[in-house]
Coordinates of C-alpha atoms in Angstrom, one line a residue:
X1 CA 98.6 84.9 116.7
X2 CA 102.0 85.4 118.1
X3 CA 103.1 81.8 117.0
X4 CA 102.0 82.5 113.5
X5 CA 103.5 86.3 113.1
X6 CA 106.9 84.7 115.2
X7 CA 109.5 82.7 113.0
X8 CA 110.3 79.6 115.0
X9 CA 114.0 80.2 114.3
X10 CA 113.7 83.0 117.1
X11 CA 112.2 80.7 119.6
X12 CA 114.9 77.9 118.5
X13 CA 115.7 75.7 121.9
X14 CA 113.6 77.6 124.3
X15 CA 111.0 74.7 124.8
X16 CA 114.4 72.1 125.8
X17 CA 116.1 74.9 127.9
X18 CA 112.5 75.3 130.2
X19 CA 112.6 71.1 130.2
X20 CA 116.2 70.5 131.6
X21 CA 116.2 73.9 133.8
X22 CA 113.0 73.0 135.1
X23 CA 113.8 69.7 136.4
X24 CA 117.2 70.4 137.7
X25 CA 116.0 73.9 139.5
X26 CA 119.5 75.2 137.8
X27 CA 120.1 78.6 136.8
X28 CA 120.2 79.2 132.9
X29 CA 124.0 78.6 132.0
X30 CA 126.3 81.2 130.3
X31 CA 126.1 79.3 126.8
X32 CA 122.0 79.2 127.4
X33 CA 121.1 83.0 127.9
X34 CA 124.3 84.0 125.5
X35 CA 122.2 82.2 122.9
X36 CA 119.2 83.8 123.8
X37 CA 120.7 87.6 123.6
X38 CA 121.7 86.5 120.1
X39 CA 118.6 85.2 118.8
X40 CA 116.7 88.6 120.6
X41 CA 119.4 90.8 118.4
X42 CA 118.8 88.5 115.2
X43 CA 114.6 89.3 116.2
X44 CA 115.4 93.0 116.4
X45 CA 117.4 93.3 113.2
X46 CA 114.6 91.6 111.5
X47 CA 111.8 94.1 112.6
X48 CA 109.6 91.8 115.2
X49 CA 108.0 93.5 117.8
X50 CA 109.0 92.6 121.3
X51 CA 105.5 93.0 122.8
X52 CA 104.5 89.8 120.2
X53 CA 108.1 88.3 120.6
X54 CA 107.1 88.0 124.4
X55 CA 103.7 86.6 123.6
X56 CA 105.8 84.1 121.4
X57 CA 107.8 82.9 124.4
X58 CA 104.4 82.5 126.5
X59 CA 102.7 80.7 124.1
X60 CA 105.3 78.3 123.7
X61 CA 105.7 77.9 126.7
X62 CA 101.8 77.2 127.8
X63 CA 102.2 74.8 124.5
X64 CA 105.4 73.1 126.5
X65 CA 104.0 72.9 129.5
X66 CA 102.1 69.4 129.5
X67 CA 105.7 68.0 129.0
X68 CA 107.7 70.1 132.1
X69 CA 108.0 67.6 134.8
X70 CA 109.7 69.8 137.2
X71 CA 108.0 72.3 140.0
X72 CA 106.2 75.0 139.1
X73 CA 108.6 78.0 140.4
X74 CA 111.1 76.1 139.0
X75 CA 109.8 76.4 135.5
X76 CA 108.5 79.9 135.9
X77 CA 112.1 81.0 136.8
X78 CA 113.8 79.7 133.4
X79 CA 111.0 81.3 131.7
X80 CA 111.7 84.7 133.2
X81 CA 115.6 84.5 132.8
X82 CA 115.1 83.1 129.1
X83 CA 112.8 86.1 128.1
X84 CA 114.8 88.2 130.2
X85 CA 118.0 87.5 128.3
X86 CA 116.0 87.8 124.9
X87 CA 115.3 91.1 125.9
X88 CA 118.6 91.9 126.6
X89 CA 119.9 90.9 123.3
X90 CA 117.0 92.7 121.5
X91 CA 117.2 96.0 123.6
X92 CA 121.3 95.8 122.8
X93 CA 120.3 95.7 118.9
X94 CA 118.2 98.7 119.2
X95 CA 120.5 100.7 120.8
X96 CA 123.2 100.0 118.5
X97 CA 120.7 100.5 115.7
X98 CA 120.1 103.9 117.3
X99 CA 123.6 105.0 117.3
X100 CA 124.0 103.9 113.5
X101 CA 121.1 106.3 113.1
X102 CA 122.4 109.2 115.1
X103 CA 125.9 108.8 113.1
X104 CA 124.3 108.5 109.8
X105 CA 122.6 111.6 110.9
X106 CA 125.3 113.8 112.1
X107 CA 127.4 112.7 109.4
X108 CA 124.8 114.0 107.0
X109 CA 124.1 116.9 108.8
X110 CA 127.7 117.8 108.7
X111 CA 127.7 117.3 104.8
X112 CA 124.5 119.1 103.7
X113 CA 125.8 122.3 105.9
X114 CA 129.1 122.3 105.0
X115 CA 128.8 120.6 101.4
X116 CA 131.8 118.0 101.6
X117 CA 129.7 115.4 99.6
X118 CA 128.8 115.2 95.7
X119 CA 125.3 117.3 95.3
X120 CA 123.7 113.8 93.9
X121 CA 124.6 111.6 96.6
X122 CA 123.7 114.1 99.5
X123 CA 120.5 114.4 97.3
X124 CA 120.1 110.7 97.3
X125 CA 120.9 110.8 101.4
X126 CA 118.8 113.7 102.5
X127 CA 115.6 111.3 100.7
X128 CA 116.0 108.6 103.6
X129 CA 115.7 111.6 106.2
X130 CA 112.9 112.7 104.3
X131 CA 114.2 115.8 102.2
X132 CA 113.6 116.4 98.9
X133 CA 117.1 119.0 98.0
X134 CA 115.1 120.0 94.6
X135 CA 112.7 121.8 96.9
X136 CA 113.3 125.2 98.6
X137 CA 113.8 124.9 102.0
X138 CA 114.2 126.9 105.4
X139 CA 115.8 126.1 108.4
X140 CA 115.6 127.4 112.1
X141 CA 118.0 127.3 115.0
X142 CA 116.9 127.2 118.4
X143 CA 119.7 127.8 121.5
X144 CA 119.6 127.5 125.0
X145 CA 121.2 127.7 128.4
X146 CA 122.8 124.4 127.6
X147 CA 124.3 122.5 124.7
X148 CA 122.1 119.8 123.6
X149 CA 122.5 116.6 120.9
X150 CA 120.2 114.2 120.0
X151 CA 119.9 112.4 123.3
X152 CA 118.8 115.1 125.6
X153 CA 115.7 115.0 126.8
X154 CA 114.9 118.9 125.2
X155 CA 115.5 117.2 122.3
X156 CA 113.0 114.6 122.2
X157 CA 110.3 116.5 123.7
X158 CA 110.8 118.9 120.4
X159 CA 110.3 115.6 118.2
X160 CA 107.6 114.2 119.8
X161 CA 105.9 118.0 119.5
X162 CA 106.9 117.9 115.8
X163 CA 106.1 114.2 114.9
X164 CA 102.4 114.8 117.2
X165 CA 101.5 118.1 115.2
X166 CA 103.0 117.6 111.9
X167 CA 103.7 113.5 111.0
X168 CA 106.1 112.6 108.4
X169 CA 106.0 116.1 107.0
X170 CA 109.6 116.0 105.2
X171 CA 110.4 117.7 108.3
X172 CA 114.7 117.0 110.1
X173 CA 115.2 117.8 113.3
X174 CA 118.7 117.3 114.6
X175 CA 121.3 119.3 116.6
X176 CA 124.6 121.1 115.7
X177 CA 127.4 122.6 118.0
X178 CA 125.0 122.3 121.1
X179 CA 122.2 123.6 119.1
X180 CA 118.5 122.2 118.1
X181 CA 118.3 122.1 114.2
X182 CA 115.0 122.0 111.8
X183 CA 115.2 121.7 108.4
X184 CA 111.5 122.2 106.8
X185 CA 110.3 122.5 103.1
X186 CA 110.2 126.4 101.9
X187 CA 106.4 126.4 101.5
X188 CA 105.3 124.8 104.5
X189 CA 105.6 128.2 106.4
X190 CA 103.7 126.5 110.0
X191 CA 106.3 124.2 110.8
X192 CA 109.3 126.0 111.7
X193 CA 107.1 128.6 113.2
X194 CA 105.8 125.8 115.2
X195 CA 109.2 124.4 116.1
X196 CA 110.4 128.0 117.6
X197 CA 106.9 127.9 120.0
X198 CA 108.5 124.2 121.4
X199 CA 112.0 125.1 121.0
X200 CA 111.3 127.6 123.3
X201 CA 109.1 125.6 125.8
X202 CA 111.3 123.5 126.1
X203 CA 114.6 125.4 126.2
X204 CA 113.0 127.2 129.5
X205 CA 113.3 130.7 127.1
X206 CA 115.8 130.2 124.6
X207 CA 115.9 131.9 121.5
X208 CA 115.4 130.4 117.9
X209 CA 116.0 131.8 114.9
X210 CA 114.5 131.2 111.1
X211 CA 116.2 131.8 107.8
X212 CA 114.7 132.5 104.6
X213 CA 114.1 129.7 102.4
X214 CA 115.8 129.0 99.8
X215 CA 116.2 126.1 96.7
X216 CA 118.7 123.4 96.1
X217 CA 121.3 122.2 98.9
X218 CA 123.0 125.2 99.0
X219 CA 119.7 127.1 99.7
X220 CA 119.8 125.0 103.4
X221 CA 123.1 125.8 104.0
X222 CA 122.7 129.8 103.3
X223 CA 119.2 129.7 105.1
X224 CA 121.1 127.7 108.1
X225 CA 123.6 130.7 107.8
X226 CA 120.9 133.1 107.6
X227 CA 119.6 132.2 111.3
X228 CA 123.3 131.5 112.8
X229 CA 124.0 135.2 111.9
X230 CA 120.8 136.2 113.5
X231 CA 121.3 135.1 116.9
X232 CA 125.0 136.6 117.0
X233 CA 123.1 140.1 115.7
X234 CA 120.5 139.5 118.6
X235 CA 123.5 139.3 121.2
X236 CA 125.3 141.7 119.8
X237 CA 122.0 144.4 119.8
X238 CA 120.5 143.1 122.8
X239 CA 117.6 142.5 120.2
X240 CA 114.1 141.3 122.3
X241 CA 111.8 138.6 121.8
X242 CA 112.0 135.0 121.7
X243 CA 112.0 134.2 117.7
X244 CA 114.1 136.3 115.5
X245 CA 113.3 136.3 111.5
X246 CA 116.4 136.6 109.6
X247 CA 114.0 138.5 107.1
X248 CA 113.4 141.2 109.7
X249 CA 117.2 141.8 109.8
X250 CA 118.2 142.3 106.7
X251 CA 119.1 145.7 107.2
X252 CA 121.8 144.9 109.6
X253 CA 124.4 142.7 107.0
X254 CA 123.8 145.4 104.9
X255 CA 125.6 148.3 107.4
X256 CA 128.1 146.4 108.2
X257 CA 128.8 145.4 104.5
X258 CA 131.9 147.4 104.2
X259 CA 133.2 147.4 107.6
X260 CA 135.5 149.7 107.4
X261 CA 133.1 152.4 106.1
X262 CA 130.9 151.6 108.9
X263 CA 134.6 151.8 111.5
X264 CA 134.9 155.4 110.3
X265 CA 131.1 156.8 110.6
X266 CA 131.2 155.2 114.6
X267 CA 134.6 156.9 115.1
X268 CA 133.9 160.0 113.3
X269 CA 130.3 160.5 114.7
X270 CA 130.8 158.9 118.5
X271 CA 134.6 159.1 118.7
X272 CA 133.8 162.4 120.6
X273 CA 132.2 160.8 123.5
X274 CA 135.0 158.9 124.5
X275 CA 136.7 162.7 126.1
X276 CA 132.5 163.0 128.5
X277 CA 133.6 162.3 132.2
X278 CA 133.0 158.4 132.8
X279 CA 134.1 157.6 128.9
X280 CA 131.9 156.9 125.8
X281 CA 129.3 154.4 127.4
X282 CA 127.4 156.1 129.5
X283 CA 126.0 158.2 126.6
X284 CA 126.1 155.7 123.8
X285 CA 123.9 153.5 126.7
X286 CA 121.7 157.1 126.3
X287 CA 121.4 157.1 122.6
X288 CA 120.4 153.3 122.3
X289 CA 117.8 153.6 124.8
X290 CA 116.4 157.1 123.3
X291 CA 116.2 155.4 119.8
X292 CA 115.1 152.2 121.0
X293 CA 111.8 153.8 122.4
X294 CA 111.2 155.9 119.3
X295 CA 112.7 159.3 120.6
X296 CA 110.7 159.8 123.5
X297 CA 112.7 161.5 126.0
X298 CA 110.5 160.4 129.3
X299 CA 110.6 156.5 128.4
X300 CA 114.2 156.7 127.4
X301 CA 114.6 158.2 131.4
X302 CA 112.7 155.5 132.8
X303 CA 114.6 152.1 130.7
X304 CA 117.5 153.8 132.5
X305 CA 116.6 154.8 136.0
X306 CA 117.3 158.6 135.2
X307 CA 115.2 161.3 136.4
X308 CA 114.1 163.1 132.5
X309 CA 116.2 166.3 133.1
X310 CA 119.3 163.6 134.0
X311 CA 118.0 162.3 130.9
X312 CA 118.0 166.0 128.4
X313 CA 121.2 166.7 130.2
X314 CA 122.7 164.0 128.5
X315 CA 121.4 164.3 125.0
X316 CA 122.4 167.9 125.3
X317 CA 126.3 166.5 126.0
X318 CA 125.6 164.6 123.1
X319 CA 124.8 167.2 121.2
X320 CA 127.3 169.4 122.7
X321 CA 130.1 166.7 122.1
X322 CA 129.5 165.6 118.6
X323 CA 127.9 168.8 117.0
X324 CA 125.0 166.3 116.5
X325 CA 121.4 166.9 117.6
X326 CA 119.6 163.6 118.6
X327 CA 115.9 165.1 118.3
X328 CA 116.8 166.6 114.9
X329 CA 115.8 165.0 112.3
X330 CA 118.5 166.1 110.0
X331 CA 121.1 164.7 112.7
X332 CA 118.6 161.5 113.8
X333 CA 119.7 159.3 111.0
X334 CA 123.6 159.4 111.1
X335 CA 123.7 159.2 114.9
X336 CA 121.1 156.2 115.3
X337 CA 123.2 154.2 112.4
X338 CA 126.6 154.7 113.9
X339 CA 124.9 153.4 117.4
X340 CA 123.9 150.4 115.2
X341 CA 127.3 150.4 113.9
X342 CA 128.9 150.7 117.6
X343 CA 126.9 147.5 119.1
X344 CA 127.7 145.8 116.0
X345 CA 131.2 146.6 116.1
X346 CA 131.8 146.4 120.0
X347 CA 132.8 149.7 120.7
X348 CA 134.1 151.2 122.5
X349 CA 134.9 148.3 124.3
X350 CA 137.2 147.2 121.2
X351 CA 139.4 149.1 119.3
X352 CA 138.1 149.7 115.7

């Protein structure tokens, strides 16, 4: 079967170099296994397989055997340097055939996101990676402790994950600026979902995030955008949880819209703090825990170690300070945004 799937080009000399080696109980010269790394690259670039490229070199050699006069160790050592240096040549052809791929990839990585290429070429491109650019599409960021690019080994385990669960699902995994990248068609709402679960396996915790999808190239690079802005809101809020839905957070771009406006309500409203013994943190530390646990007094005291009267001595400063009363209602809204607003911002930690 081998000698009939095998072109005989590939096995071109073989038989003569096993004859003469064989004999003379001589290494394979330079010239000899230069010439069979070649033919192994040529066998690579064609598509063989080297499981029935090896079977090839057996077979021909069982087939040459009646005619090897030389001993038997003899002939089995040119056979294993031979296939050996086949091998060579062939794994050398993969890898650089690799490294094409991971450029190509990058390269049009780099394009779609940042759309330095004409929309009908980089439509024509994304089609060999298995991306249809008329479709809508969503895309997911995953980070981690470490940068990773297409070689780690977080990144294959992801691809293997993807590829076992989902096939050849139009689905482009990649990585950008030390981050995992998935590109998946708009309606096929499992996969990136899917790709956060592994992402985070495999990232021992990290955090991904998933954009809305969205048609046409420039829907992938908005939805791309979309999750990049929120992981910088999750570190900026200390949001929890391991996936983060860009959906979810819509509210967030929308505050800090007009920036300026939202500078003035956190200096107007919380500017006050700043003159409470220890600074401004200590309270604003207060007010994010109190409206992070719904406005319960007791489990604001406990995220924070404080005993609860610690804990109503400190919204009464607040109150006391800024003329605003946390457990109104009235008050509730103004101060919780301008704590959103403060986080966001950095203050007081930066001047705004």
């Amino acid at each position: 079967m081998a000698d009939r799937e095998i072109p005989d080009p590939y096995l071109d000399g073989y038989a003569r170099i096993l004859a003469d080696a064989s004999v003379t109980g001589r290494r394979l010269t330079r010239e000899e296994m230069e010439s069979r790394r070649t033919l192994g690259e040529q066998a690579a670039e064609a598509g063989h397989g080297l499981r029935a490229l090896v079977g090839a070199h057996l077979a021909a050699a069982r087939s040459a055997w009646p005619g090897i006069r030389g001993p038997v160790d003899s002939t089995l050592a040119a056979m294993q340097q031979a296939i050996d240096a086949f091998a060579e040549g062939y794994e050398r052809a993969q890898r650089l055939a690799v490294g094409r791929e991971e450029a190509a990839r990058r390269e049009f990585i780099d394009d779609l996101l940042y759309g330095r290429s004409d929309v009908g070429r980089l439509a024509e491109r994304a089609e060999r990676f298995g991306l249809r650019l008329s479709q809508a599409h969503a895309v997911a960021v995953a980070q981690g402790p470490h940068d990773y690019d297409e070689s780690d080994a977080v990144t294959r385990q992801v691809e293997r994950a993807l590829i076992t669960r989902f096939g050849n699902r139009s689905v482009l995994l990649a990585t950008k600026d030390g981050r995992l990248l998935c590109v998946a068609p708009g309606h096929e709402g499992e996969i990136l979902p899917w790709f956060a679960k592994q992402a985070y396996t495999a990232t021992n915790g990290g955090r991904v995030a998933i954009g809305r999808a969205h048609p046409g190239p420039g829907g992938v690079v908005q939805s791309y955008e979309e999750a990049l802005n929120a992981l910088e809101l999750a570190e900026r809020l200390g949001l929890v949880g391991p996936v983060l839905q860009a959906a979810d957070l819509l509210v967030y771009p929308v505050l800090t819209r007009d920036r300026q406006a939202m500078a003035d309500l956190v200096v107007h409203t919380l500017g006050p703090l700043n003159s409470a013994r220890g600074g401004a943190q200590p309270l604003l530390d207060t007010l994010t825990a109190y409206f992070d646990c719904g406005c319960v007094a007791t489990e604001a005291a406990r995220r924070l170690s404080l005993s609860v009267r610690a804990m109503t001595y400190r919204l009464q400063r607040i109150h006391l300070l800024t003329g605003a009363d946390p457990s109104d209602p009235a008050h509730r809204y103004m101060l919780q945004t301008a704590v959103i607003g403060a986080r966001l911002l950095d203050w007081p930690a930066t001047d705004i």
